[in-house]
XYZ file of C-alpha atoms in Angstrom:
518
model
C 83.058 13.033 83.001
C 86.181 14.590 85.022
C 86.252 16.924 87.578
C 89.316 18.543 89.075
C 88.908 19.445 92.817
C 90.720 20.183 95.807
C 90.447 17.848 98.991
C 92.385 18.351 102.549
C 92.738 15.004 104.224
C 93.829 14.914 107.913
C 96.341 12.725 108.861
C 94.086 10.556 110.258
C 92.351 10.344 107.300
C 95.534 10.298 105.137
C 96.068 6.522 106.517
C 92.478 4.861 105.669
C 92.449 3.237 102.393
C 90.529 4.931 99.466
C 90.280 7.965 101.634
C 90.415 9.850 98.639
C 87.487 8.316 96.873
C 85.373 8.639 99.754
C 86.288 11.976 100.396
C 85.859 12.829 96.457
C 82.239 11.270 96.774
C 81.303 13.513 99.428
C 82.911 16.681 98.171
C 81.224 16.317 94.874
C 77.790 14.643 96.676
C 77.655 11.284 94.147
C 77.974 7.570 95.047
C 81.500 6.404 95.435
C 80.251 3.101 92.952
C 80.273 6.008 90.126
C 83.682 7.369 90.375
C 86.539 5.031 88.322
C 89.564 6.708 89.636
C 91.321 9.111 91.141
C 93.888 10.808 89.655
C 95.920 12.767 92.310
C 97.386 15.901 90.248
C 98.813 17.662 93.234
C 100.539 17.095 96.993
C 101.453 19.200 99.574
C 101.489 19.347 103.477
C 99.986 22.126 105.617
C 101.817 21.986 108.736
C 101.318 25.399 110.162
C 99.098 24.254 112.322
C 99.255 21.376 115.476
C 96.595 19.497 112.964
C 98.638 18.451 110.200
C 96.908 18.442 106.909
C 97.364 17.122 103.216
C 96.334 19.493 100.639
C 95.126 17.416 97.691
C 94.467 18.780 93.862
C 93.068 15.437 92.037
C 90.529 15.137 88.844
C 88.155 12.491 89.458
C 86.899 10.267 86.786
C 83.257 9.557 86.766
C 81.720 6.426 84.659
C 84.911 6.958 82.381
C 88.309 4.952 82.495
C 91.122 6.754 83.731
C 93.516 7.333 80.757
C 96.831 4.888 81.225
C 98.704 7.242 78.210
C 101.901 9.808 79.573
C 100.761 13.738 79.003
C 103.690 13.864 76.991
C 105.207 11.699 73.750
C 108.779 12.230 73.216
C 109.336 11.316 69.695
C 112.811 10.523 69.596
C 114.516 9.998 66.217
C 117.592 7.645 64.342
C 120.365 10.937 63.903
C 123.375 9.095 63.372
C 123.792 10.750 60.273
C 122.090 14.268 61.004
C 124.182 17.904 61.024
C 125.480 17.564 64.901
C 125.785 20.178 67.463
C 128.367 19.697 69.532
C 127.781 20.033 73.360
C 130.367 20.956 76.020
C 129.130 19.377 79.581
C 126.918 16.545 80.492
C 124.966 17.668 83.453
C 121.032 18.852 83.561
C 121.495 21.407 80.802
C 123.558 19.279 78.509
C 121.628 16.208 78.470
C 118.745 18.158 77.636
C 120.094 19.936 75.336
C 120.881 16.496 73.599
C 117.410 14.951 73.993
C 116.188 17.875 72.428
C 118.473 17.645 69.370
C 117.152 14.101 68.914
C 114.006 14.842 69.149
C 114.162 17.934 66.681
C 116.378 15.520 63.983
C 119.853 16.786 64.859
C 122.885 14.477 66.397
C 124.154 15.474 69.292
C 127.928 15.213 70.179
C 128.915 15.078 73.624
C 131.936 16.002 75.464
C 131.956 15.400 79.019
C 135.417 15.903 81.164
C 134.102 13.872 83.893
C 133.200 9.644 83.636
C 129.928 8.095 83.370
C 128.182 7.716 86.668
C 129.718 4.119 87.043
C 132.785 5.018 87.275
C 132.509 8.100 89.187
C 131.540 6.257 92.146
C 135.479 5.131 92.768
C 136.237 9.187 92.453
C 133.407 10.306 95.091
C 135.205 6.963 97.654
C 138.305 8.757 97.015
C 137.028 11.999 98.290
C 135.573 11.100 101.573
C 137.802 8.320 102.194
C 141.154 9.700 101.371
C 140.966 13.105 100.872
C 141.881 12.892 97.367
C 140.099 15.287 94.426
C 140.523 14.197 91.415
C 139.926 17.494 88.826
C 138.232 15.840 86.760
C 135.969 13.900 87.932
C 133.848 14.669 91.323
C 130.618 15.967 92.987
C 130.585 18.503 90.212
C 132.058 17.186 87.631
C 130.962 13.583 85.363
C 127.764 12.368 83.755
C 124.798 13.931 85.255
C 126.767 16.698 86.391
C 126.234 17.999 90.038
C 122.847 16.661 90.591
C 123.234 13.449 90.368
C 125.195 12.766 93.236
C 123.739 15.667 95.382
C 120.310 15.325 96.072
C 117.811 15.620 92.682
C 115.840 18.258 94.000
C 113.389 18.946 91.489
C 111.545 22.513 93.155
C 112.312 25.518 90.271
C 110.506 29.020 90.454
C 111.687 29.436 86.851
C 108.118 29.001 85.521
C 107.957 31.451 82.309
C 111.613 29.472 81.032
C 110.134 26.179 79.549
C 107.514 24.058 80.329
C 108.198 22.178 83.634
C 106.226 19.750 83.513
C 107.627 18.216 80.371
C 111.176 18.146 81.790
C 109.651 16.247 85.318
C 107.903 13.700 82.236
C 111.014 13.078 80.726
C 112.215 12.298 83.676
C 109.518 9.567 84.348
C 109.962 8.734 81.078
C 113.498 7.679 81.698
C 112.444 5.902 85.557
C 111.826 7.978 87.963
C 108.890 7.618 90.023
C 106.042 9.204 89.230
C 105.269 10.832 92.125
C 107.780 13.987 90.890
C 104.628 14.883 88.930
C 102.333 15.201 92.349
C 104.660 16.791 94.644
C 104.443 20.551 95.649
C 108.532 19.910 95.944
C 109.285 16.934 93.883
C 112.792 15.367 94.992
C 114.116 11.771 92.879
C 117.121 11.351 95.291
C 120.636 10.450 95.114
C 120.590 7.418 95.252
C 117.932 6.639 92.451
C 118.928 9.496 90.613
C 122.087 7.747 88.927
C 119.886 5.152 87.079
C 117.820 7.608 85.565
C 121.201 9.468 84.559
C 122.127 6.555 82.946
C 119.117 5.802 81.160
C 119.114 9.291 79.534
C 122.485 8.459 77.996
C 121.192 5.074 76.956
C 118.623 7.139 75.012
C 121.022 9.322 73.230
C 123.269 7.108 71.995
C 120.358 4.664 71.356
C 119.038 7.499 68.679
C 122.558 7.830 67.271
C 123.936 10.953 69.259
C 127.193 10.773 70.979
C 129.385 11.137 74.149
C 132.657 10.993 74.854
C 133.449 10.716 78.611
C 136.921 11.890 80.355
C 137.271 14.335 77.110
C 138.388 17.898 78.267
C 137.727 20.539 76.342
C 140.573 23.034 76.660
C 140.831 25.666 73.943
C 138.047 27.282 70.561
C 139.175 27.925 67.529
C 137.538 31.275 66.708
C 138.181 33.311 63.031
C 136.254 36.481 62.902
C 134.321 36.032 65.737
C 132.850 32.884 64.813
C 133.554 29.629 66.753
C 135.407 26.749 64.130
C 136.675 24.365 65.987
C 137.268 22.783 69.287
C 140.545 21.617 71.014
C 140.656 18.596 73.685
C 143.053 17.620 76.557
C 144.536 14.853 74.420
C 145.179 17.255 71.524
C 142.102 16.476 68.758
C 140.397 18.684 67.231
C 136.650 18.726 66.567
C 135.416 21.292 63.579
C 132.260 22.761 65.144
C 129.807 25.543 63.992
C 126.869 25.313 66.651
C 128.681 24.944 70.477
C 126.247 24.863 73.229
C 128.382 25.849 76.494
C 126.399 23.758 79.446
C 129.442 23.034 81.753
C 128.121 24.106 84.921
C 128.935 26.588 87.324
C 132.375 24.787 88.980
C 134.131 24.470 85.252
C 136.478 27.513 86.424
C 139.282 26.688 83.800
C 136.232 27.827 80.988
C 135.661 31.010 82.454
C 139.874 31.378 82.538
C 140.169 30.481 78.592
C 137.053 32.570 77.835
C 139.187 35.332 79.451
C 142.267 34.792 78.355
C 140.766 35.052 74.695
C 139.192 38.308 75.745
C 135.630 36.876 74.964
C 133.144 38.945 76.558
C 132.338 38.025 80.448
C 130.582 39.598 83.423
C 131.067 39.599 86.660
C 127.688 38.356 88.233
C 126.126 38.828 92.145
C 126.216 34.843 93.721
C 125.760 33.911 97.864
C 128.147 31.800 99.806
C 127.700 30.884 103.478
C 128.329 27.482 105.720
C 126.192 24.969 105.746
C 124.133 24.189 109.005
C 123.376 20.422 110.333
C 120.631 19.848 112.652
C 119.406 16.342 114.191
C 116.416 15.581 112.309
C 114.536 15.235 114.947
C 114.934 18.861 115.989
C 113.257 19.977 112.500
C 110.640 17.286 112.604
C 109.669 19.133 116.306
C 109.950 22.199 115.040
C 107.806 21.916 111.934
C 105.230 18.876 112.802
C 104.665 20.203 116.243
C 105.529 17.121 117.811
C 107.748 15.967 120.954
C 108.668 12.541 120.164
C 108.970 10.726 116.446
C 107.264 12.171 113.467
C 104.107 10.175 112.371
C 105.389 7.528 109.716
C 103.263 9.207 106.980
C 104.852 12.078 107.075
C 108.564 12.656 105.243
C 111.615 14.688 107.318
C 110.601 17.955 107.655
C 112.307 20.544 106.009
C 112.157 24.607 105.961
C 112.444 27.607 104.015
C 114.306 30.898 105.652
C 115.295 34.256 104.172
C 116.303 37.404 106.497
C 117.458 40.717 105.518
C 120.400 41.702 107.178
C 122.549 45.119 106.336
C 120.995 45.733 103.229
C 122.129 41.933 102.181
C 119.488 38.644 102.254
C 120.611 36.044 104.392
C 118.485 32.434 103.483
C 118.221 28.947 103.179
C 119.560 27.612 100.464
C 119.226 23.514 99.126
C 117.753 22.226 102.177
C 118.080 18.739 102.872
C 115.800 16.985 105.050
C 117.103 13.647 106.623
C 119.979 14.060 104.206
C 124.391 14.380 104.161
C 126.820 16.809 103.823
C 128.603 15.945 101.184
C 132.473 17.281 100.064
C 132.057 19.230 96.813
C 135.877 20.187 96.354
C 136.669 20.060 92.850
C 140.494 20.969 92.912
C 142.881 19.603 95.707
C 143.860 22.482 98.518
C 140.147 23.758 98.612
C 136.933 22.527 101.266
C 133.686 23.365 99.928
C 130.879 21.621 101.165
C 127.220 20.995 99.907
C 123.944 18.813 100.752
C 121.864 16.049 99.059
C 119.165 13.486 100.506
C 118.673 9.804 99.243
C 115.094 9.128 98.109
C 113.910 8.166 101.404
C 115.307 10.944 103.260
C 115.765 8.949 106.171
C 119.072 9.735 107.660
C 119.305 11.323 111.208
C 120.420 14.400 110.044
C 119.118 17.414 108.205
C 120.942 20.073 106.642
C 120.731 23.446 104.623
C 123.306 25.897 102.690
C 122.937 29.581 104.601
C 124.220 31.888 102.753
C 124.563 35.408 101.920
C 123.792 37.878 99.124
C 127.271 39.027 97.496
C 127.072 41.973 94.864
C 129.713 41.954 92.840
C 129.318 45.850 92.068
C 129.353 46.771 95.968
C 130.760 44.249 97.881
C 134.322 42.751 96.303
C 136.487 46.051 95.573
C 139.599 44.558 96.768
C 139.396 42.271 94.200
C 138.654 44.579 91.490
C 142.212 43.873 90.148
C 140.691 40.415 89.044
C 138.050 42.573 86.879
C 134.894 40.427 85.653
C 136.521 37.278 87.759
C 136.927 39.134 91.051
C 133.839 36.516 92.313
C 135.701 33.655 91.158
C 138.040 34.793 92.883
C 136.570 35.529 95.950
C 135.001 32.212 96.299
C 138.230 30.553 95.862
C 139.870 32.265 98.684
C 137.468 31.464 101.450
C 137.815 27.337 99.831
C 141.454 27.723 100.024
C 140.990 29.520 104.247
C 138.363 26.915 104.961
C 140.796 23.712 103.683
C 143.654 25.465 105.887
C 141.138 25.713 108.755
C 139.792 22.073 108.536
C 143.852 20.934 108.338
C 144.461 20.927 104.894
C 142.711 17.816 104.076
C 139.109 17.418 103.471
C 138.340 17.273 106.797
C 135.877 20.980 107.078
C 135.959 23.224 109.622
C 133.232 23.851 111.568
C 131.469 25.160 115.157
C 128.192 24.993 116.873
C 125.802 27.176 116.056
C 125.571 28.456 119.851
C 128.794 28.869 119.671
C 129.326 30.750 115.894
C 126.766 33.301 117.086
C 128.056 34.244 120.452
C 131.767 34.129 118.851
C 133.912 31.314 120.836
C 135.716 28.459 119.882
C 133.550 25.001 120.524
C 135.663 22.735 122.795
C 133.728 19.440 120.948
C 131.619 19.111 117.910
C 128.200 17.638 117.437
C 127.960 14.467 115.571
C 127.765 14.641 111.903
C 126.836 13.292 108.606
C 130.155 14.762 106.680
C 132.119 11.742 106.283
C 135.879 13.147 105.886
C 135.084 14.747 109.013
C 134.935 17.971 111.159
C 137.713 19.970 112.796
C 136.962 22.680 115.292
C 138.007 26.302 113.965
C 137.010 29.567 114.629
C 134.527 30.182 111.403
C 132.921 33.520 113.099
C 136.372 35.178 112.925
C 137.880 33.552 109.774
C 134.741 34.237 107.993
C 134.823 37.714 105.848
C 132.871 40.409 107.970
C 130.541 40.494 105.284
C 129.498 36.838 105.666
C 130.552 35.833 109.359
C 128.818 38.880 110.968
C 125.189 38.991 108.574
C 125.324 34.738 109.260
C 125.929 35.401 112.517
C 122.574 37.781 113.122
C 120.596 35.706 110.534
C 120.630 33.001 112.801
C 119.771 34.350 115.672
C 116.379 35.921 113.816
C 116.035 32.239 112.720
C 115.929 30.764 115.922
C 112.898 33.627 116.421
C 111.060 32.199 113.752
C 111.747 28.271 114.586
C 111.573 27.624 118.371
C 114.693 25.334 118.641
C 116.390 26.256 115.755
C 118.933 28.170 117.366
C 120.644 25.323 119.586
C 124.155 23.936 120.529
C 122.910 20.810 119.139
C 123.159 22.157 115.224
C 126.741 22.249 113.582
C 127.883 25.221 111.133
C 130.407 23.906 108.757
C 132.301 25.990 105.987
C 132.183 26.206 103.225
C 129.294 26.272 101.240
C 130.610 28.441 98.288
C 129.365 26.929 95.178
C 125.452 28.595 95.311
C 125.459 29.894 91.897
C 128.129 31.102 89.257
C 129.891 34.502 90.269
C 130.585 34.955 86.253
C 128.116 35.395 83.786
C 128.619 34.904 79.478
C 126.643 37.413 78.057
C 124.293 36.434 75.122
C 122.173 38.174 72.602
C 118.022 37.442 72.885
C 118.982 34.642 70.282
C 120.589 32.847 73.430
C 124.202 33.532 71.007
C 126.800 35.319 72.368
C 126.979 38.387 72.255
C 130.221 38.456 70.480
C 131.000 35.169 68.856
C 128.792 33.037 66.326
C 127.952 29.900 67.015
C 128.425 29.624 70.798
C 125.626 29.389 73.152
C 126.061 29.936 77.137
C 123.867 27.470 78.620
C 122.759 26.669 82.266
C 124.340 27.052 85.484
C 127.783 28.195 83.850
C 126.342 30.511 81.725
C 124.410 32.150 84.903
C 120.963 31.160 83.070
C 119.803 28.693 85.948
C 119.807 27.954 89.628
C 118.685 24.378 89.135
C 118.344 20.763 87.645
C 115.137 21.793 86.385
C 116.106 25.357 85.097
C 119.118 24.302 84.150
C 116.985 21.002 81.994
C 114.917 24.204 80.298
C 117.810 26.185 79.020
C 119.451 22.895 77.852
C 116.096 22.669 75.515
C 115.969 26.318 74.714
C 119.485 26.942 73.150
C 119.032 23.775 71.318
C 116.157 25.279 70.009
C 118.272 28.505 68.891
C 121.329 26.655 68.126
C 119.276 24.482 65.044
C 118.238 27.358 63.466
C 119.790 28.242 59.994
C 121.800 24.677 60.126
């Protein structure tokens, strides 16, 4: 027999061993000699309160073994000599998108700009180090895509897209813990995040599907609306019939060519902010109720904000508990910056995007000569202000958040986690109104709802411009474009995800699309 119940443990309780059989004993009023296992199912923390509780979903096994088999069999297949689909981009969407051609009998050819994670490490030195971007290959941009060097964070509200919980299995399948399948915000980490990248690729060409790293794609061949061919960087060509388009949301020089060739594009309503560093321990006080260290069972705290300000939402936005800032520049002359935690999430620092709502019908008319790119270009000319402002390296601008909101140049900075570094600039007067002035109230109706959050000791640094695509490629309910055959808009650069996880879904759903009549 198995029953599924909920159990709150305190955090006393949460450090006694087999609190959770005891507990499920009592709850369900048997001996604890009949129960075989617990299986936890869910994990979360309820720290609203000053007593700190663990909110437990489990299914407890009763005189029966606990089963040892995955939920999930992932029956990949030998398609080394299968019809291919050829797939443009090698981060959440595309590698999906290629396990799920293996597992559905087609091959899978990958083209990647970027290297293999490996390699990519010498690229990411280069960034903090000397300042140096190499196009190519980046935070965004190599195997993995975006994620894997930024955090993992595995928390999607896109429920109704795909089945989650098969994407977090595939992920175990491939090594990551297990535990992504019990946590209420599952997170694999940066650091671990790279082998499991690596595996996935193991298991594609394993199953006879390609990838061909540092391989730019740079122009279609399209007769009659219907996509032929495509052209690479070192002047091949590739005849192709079923294209899935999964090159994330920083791949700018796609959204160029797809406008140059007048293929259907729309502008699309994105966020861009700062991003705002805390001391851990600030958050931990804040959150856990506590005035010295966080109890060692407990993980960095983290937090969730949204305000509406003029008509606009100003929120959180990839919060990263006991985490970096990270430079996420993916062209030289630019400063963006962005967030990711390793596993443990045990640095000293913690620190969240803050952003705000941009609509692109209302809000960007003086770049209406830009038409469906006026985003684009709006993001790149606060990346091209904030790498002036930092001293056109990759050294960010930035100011205390005391000082941000009451509008004065900070004499010194606060420690930080950004490794090129920090240079003190005025961001509440370089910042557009539109930005600078709703950040500028959002924070001070944060520190309202966070005693402490609103403190000299917290840095702002700019900027954190790369939320979401400001471009969207239109396509049909068939997930096809709308206009040309044979090319499927996928993930983040398509403006169909927000996510790793979302982005993992619509990887498997235009896969699913892009098989049929083949």
């Amino acid at each position: 027999m198995v029953k599924e119940i909920q159990l709150r443990i305190t955090l006393k309780e949460e450090a006694q061993p087999n609190i959770l059989v005891l507990k499920s004993a009592l709850k369900l009023d048997i001996d604890k000699s009949d129960i075989t296992g617990v299986k936890i199912l869910r994990k979360s923390i309820d720290a609203r309160k000053p007593k700190i509780v663990f909110n437990y979903k489990v299914a407890v096994y009763i005189k029966e073994p606990v089963p040892k088999n995955p939920e999930y069999i992932f029956n990949y297949k030998d398609v080394s000599k299968a019809k291919p689909i050829h797939i443009i981009g090698f981060g959440p969407a595309g590698m999906y998108a290629a396990l799920r051609c293996i597992e559905l009998g087609f091959k899978p050819i990958v083209l990647e700009r970027g290297k293999n994670v490996q390699d990519r490490r010498r690229d990411l030195k280069a960034i903090n180090q000397d300042h140096f971007v190499n196009p190519n290959s980046n935070y965004c941009f190599g195997e993995g895509g975006a994620g894997t060097y930024s955090d993992g964070k595995l928390y999607t509200r896109s429920l109704k897209r795909g089945d989650v919980r098969r994407i977090f299995e595939n992920l175990v399948f491939h090594g990551a813990t297990n535990q992504i399948l019990v946590d209420a915000h599952p997170h694999i980490g940066t650091n671990k995040l790279p082998k499991v990248v690596q595996n996935i690729r193991e298991t594609i060409l394993n199953y006879g599907g390609e990838i061909h790293f540092e391989t730019r794609v740079v122009d279609f061949t399209i007769i009659n609306n219907k996509i032929q061919a495509i052209q690479l960087q070192n002047g091949n060509e590739m005849v192709a019939n079923r294209v899935i388009l999964a090159t994330g949301h920083s791949a700018r020089d796609i959204y160029y060519l797809l406008y140059k060739k007048q293929i259907a594009l729309k502008a699309k309503s994105f966020a861009m902010g700062v991003r705002v560093e805390h001391p851990q321990h600030i958050i931990d006080r804040i959150q856990y109720h506590c005035s010295g260290e966080r109890n060692p069972l407990l993980p960095a705290a983290s937090y969730a904000l949204v305000q509406q300000v003029n008509a606009r939402g100003v929120y959180s936005f990839c919060m990263c508990p006991g985490g970096f800032i990270v430079p996420a520049a993916t062209a030289n002359g630019e400063v963006v910056v962005n967030g990711m935690s390793p596993s443990r999430r045990n640095n000293l620092y913690a620190n969240s995007g803050i952003v705000v709502e941009i609509n692109a019908e209302q809000d960007l008319r003086k770049y209406e000569q830009f038409g469906v790119l006026k985003g684009l270009e709006y993001q790149k000319n606060l990346e091209r202000l904030a790498f002036t402002a930092g001293g056109r390296s990759q050294v960010a601008p930035a100011q205390r958040l005391t000082d941000f909101v009451e509008g004065r140049l900070s004499n010194t900075l606060n420690t930080t986690s950004y490794q090129p570094g920090l240079n003190s600039a005025p961001l509440h007067s370089l910042l557009p109104k539109l930005i600078g002035s709703r950040l500028r109230k959002g924070f001070e109706a944060f520190g309202q709802k966070m005693d402490g959050y609103y403190t000299e000791d917290a840095n702002v640094v700019g900027v954190e411009s790369r939320t979401s695509s400001p471009v969207n490629i239109p396509r049909k309910d068939n997930l096809e474009h709308i206009e040309i055959e044979g090319l499927f808009p996928c993930g983040e650069g398509g403006g169909y995800a927000g996510g790793i996880v979302s982005a993992a879904m619509d990887g498997e759903r235009c896969t699913e699309a892009a098989i049929v009549g083949l």
